[in-house]
Short mmCIF file of C-alpha atoms in Angstrom, two decimals:
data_model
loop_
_atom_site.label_atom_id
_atom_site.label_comp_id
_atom_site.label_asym_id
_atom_site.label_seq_id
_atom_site.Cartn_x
_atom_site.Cartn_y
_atom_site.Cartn_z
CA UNK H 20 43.41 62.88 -104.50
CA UNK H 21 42.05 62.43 -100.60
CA UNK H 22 41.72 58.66 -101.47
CA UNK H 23 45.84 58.61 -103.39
CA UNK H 24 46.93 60.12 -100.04
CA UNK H 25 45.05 57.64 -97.86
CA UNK H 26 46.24 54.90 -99.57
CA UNK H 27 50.41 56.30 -99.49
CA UNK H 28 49.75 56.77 -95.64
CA UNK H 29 48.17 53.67 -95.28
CA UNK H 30 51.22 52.06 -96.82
CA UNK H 31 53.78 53.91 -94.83
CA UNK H 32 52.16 52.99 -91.15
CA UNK H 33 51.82 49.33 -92.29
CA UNK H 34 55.18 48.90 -94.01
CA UNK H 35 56.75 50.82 -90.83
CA UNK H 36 55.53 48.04 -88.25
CA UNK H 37 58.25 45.48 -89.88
CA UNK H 38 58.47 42.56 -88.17
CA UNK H 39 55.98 41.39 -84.97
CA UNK H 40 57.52 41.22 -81.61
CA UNK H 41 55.71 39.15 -79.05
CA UNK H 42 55.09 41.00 -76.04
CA UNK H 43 56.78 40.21 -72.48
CA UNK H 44 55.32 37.28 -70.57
CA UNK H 45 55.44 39.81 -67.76
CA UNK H 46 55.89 43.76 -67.86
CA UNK H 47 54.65 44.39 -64.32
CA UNK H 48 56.94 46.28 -62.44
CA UNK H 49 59.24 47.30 -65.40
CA UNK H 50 60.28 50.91 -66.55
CA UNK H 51 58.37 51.89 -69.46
CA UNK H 52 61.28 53.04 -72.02
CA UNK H 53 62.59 56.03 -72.53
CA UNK H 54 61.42 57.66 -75.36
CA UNK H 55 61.63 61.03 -77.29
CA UNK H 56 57.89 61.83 -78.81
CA UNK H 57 56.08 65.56 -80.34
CA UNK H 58 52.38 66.21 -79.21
CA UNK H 59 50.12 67.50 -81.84
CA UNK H 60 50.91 70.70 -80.55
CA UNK H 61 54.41 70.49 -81.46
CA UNK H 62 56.12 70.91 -77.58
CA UNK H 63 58.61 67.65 -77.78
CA UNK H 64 57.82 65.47 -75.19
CA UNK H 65 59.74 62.40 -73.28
CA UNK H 66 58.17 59.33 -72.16
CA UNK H 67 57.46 58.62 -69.49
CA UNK H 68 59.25 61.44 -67.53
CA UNK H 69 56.78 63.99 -68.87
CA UNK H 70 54.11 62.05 -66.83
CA UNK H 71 55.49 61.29 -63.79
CA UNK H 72 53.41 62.21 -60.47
CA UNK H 73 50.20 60.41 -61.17
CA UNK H 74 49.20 57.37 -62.40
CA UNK H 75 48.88 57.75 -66.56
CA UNK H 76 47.29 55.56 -69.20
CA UNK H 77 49.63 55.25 -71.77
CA UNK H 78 47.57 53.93 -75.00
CA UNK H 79 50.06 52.51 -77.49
CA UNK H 80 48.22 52.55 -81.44
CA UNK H 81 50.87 51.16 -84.57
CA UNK H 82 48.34 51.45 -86.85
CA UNK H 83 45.46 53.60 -87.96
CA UNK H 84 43.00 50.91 -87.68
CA UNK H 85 43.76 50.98 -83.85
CA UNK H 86 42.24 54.41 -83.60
CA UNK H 87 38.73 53.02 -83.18
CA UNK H 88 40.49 50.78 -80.33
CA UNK H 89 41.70 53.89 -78.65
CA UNK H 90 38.88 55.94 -78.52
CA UNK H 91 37.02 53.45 -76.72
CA UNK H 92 39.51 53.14 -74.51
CA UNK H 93 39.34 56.84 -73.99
CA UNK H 94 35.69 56.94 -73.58
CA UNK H 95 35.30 53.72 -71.33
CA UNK H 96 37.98 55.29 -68.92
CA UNK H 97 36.05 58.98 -68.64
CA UNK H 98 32.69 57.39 -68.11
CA UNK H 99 34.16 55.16 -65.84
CA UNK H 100 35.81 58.05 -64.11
CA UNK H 101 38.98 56.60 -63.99
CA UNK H 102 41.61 58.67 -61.95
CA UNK H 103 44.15 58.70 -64.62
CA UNK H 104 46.23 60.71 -66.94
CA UNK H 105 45.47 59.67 -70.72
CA UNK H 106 48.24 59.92 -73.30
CA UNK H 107 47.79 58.24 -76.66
CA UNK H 108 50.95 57.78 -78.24
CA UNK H 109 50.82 56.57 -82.29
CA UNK H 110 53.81 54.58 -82.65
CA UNK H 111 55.20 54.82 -86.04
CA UNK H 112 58.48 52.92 -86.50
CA UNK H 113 60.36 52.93 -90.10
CA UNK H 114 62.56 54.94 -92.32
CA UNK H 115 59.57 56.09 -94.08
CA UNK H 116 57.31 57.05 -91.62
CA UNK H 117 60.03 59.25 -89.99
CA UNK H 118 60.55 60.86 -92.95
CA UNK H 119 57.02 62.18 -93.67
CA UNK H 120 55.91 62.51 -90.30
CA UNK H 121 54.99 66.43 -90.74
CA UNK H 122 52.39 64.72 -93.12
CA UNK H 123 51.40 62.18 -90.91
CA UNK H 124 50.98 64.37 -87.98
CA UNK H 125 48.79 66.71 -90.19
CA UNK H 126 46.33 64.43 -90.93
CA UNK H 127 45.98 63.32 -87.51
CA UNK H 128 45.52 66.75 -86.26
CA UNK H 129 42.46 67.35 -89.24
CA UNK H 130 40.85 64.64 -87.69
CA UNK H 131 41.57 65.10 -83.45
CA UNK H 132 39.70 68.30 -81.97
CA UNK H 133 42.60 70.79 -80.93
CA UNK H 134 41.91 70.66 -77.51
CA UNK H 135 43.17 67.30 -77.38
CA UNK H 136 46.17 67.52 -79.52
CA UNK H 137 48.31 68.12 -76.27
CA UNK H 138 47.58 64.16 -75.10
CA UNK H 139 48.73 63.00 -78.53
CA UNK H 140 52.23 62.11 -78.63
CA UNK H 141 53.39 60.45 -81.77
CA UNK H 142 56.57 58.55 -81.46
CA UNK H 143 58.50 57.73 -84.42
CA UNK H 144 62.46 57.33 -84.28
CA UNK H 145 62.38 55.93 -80.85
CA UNK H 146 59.74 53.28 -81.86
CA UNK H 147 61.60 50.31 -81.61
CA UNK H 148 61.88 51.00 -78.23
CA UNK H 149 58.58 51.15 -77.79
CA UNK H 150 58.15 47.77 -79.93
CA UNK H 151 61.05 46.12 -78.13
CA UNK H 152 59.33 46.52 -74.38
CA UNK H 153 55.66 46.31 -74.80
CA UNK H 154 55.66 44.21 -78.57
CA UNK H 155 53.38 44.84 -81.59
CA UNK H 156 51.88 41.55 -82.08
CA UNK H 157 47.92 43.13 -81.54
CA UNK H 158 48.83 45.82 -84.20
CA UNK H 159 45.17 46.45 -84.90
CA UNK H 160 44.15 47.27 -80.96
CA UNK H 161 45.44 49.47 -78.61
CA UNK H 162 48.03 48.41 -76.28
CA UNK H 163 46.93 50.36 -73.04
CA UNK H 164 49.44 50.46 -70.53
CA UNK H 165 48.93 52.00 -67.02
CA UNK H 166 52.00 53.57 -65.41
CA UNK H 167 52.36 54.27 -61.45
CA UNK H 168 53.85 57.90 -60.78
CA UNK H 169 57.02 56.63 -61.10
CA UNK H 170 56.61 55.64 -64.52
CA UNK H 171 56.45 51.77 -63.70
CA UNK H 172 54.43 49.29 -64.98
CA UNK H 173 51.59 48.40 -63.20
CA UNK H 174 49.04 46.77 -65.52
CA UNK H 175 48.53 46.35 -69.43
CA UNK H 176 45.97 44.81 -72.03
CA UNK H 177 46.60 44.91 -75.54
CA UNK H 178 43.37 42.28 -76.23
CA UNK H 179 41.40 45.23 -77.30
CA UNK H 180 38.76 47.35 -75.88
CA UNK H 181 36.65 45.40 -73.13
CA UNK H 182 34.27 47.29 -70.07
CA UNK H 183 35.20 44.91 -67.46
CA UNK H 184 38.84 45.39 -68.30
CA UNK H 185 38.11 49.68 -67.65
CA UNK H 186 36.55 48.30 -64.22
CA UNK H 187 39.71 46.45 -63.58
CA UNK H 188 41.84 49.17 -64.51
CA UNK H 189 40.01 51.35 -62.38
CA UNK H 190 40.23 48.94 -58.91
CA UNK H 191 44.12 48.97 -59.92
CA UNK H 192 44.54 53.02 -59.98
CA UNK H 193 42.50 53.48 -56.62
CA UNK H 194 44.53 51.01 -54.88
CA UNK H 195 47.84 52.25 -56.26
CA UNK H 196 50.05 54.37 -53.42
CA UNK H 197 48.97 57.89 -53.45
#
């Protein structure tokens, strides 16, 4: 039975990524979109508004298989002491998807310790927006995105996981305007 469910929710992330957008040449200095999300513990949050203040690392995941992306993106930025807010936001865009996303936001609170479930922010119906400014074309790795306090964009990767690219980030955030 775990496996049959695996599988059906392994079907509905992939066939709710449709078709790949490239991302911008540039998004420096852009708005990341409005968008309407839920955290894990079910207070419904907007993006990026929610955030605004300090400078936040938004990391974008479309599919499961980005998860192991994510969390070393997580980890990299802690050790690293990076002086950032950390949001992950699971990006699930589709009919489908939107339809069983109690189900889908189950199983990803089985597997996330509660105490994090308030920096998970699953976006479903507002996805495209999500897809339209950053693109999808890295669907397997984390698109991490760092936002200035006013919700701009300052800096983003989505080339996967690398340390030097944490070191980077974290140059970026201490020279951003306090």
């Amino acid at each position: 039975m775990k496996n049959a469910l695996t599988l059906v929710l392994s079907m509905l992330l992939v066939a709710g990524c449709g078709r790949t957008v490239a991302a911008p040449e540039s998004m420096q200095n852009s708005r990341f979109p409005t968008v309407q999300g839920e955290s894990l513990t079910k207070e419904p949050i907007t993006l990026p508004d929610r955030y605004l203040g300090k400078p936040t690392l938004i990391l974008v995941g479309y599919l499961q298989k980005a998860q192991f992306d994510i969390d070393r993106w997580i980890l990299g930025v802690l050790q690293a002491d990076v002086p950032v807010q950390i949001v992950e936001v699971p990006t699930i865009a589709g009919m489908m998807p939107e339809m069983v996303q109690g189900f889908i936001n189950d199983g990803m609170r089985s597997g996330i310790p509660k105490s994090d479930w308030a920096s998970v922010v699953t976006v479903y119906g507002d996805a495209p927006k999500i897809i339209a400014a950053i693109g999808n074309e890295r669907p397997q790795s984390a698109h991490a995105i760092l936002l200035d306090s006013t919700g701009r964009i300052v800096w983003s990767s989505n080339i996967g996981y690398s340390a030097s690219q944490v070191l980077d980030l974290k140059k970026i955030v201490q020279g951003l305007p306090k």
